[in-house]
């Protein structure tokens, strides 16, 4: 048991830091190669970009494992690339239009799962996606400058950042599960992403629960368990739906 604990403690931090690359590089290349992001839930970059920003601002108050901080920083960069590639290759979009971005053709919102308040994250110009992320960063910087230095607000502010960031990240599989359920297919979602999520969950659980006390806050552990359960559910969907061309077992070609 002691040997297994030491082995996981040595391997898991390296895997966690590199997991943004191992999980999403294949998805980025597949979208770029096929010139379509059909079947890929655009909410995945939204969730991971938001969660990573919150986790980075959470670190000064929580001082959690440096490996998890490095993972959040690399995830921010990788998800930015994934968002750009996915937007450039969104099905039913055409180049040009006001705002210097792409415009969705009629019916695009329905294919994405229906309308949202103020069309959130279904905007007609690419620029609005980046403006939202910039405004979110500026808001967090402002709150950090105002609340972090004060002892009376620092503890609550830090706890709120951690709870928000980790809860948002824990919902990562849900948009893809919803997209798969609507289409009864996992086409467009790479099996390599799912495999990395599942392997990552196993290593994360080992790292979280075998690390020294204080290195990994309980918020990471609780949200990690929920996310792992959702990833297993996504794996069941992949087995059930495949690529939509004959049901079970057809997902290998996605």
mmCIF file with all atom_site columns, C-alpha atoms in Angstrom, residues 173-182 184-186 189 194 230-243 247-249 251:
data_model
loop_
_atom_site.group_PDB
_atom_site.id
_atom_site.type_symbol
_atom_site.label_atom_id
_atom_site.label_alt_id
_atom_site.label_comp_id
_atom_site.label_asym_id
_atom_site.label_entity_id
_atom_site.label_seq_id
_atom_site.pdbx_PDB_ins_code
_atom_site.Cartn_x
_atom_site.Cartn_y
_atom_site.Cartn_z
_atom_site.occupancy
_atom_site.B_iso_or_equiv
_atom_site.pdbx_formal_charge
_atom_site.auth_seq_id
_atom_site.auth_comp_id
_atom_site.auth_asym_id
_atom_site.auth_atom_id
_atom_site.pdbx_PDB_model_num
ATOM 1  C CA . UNK A 1 173 ? -19.360 16.154 -18.629 1.00 0.00 ? 173 UNK A CA 1
ATOM 2  C CA . UNK A 1 174 ? -22.982 17.339 -18.399 1.00 0.00 ? 174 UNK A CA 1
ATOM 3  C CA . UNK A 1 175 ? -23.182 19.449 -21.620 1.00 0.00 ? 175 UNK A CA 1
ATOM 4  C CA . UNK A 1 176 ? -21.615 16.649 -23.654 1.00 0.00 ? 176 UNK A CA 1
ATOM 5  C CA . UNK A 1 177 ? -23.977 14.113 -22.078 1.00 0.00 ? 177 UNK A CA 1
ATOM 6  C CA . UNK A 1 178 ? -26.919 16.358 -22.982 1.00 0.00 ? 178 UNK A CA 1
ATOM 7  C CA . UNK A 1 179 ? -25.674 16.761 -26.564 1.00 0.00 ? 179 UNK A CA 1
ATOM 8  C CA . UNK A 1 180 ? -25.214 12.982 -26.898 1.00 0.00 ? 180 UNK A CA 1
ATOM 9  C CA . UNK A 1 181 ? -28.688 12.363 -25.496 1.00 0.00 ? 181 UNK A CA 1
ATOM 10 C CA . UNK A 1 182 ? -30.329 14.795 -27.933 1.00 0.00 ? 182 UNK A CA 1
ATOM 11 C CA . UNK A 1 184 ? -28.528 9.688  -29.708 1.00 0.00 ? 184 UNK A CA 1
ATOM 12 C CA . UNK A 1 185 ? -24.950 9.710  -30.923 1.00 0.00 ? 185 UNK A CA 1
ATOM 13 C CA . UNK A 1 186 ? -21.427 10.463 -29.691 1.00 0.00 ? 186 UNK A CA 1
ATOM 14 C CA . UNK A 1 189 ? -16.761 13.671 -29.345 1.00 0.00 ? 189 UNK A CA 1
ATOM 15 C CA . UNK A 1 194 ? -13.217 10.243 -22.739 1.00 0.00 ? 194 UNK A CA 1
ATOM 16 C CA . UNK A 1 230 ? -20.473 11.810 -14.536 1.00 0.00 ? 230 UNK A CA 1
ATOM 17 C CA . UNK A 1 231 ? -17.537 10.631 -16.666 1.00 0.00 ? 231 UNK A CA 1
ATOM 18 C CA . UNK A 1 232 ? -18.592 7.046  -16.043 1.00 0.00 ? 232 UNK A CA 1
ATOM 19 C CA . UNK A 1 233 ? -22.096 8.016  -17.211 1.00 0.00 ? 233 UNK A CA 1
ATOM 20 C CA . UNK A 1 234 ? -20.577 9.504  -20.345 1.00 0.00 ? 234 UNK A CA 1
ATOM 21 C CA . UNK A 1 235 ? -18.761 6.232  -20.909 1.00 0.00 ? 235 UNK A CA 1
ATOM 22 C CA . UNK A 1 236 ? -22.088 4.379  -20.680 1.00 0.00 ? 236 UNK A CA 1
ATOM 23 C CA . UNK A 1 237 ? -23.527 6.749  -23.293 1.00 0.00 ? 237 UNK A CA 1
ATOM 24 C CA . UNK A 1 238 ? -20.555 6.092  -25.551 1.00 0.00 ? 238 UNK A CA 1
ATOM 25 C CA . UNK A 1 239 ? -21.169 2.350  -25.272 1.00 0.00 ? 239 UNK A CA 1
ATOM 26 C CA . UNK A 1 240 ? -24.917 2.745  -25.876 1.00 0.00 ? 240 UNK A CA 1
ATOM 27 C CA . UNK A 1 241 ? -24.938 5.297  -28.706 1.00 0.00 ? 241 UNK A CA 1
ATOM 28 C CA . UNK A 1 242 ? -21.603 4.919  -30.482 1.00 0.00 ? 242 UNK A CA 1
ATOM 29 C CA . UNK A 1 243 ? -21.555 7.187  -33.513 1.00 0.00 ? 243 UNK A CA 1
ATOM 30 C CA . UNK A 1 247 ? -25.827 1.533  -31.777 1.00 0.00 ? 247 UNK A CA 1
ATOM 31 C CA . UNK A 1 248 ? -23.478 -0.215 -29.421 1.00 0.00 ? 248 UNK A CA 1
ATOM 32 C CA . UNK A 1 249 ? -19.821 -0.587 -30.083 1.00 0.00 ? 249 UNK A CA 1
ATOM 33 C CA . UNK A 1 251 ? -18.080 4.613  -30.979 1.00 0.00 ? 251 UNK A CA 1
#
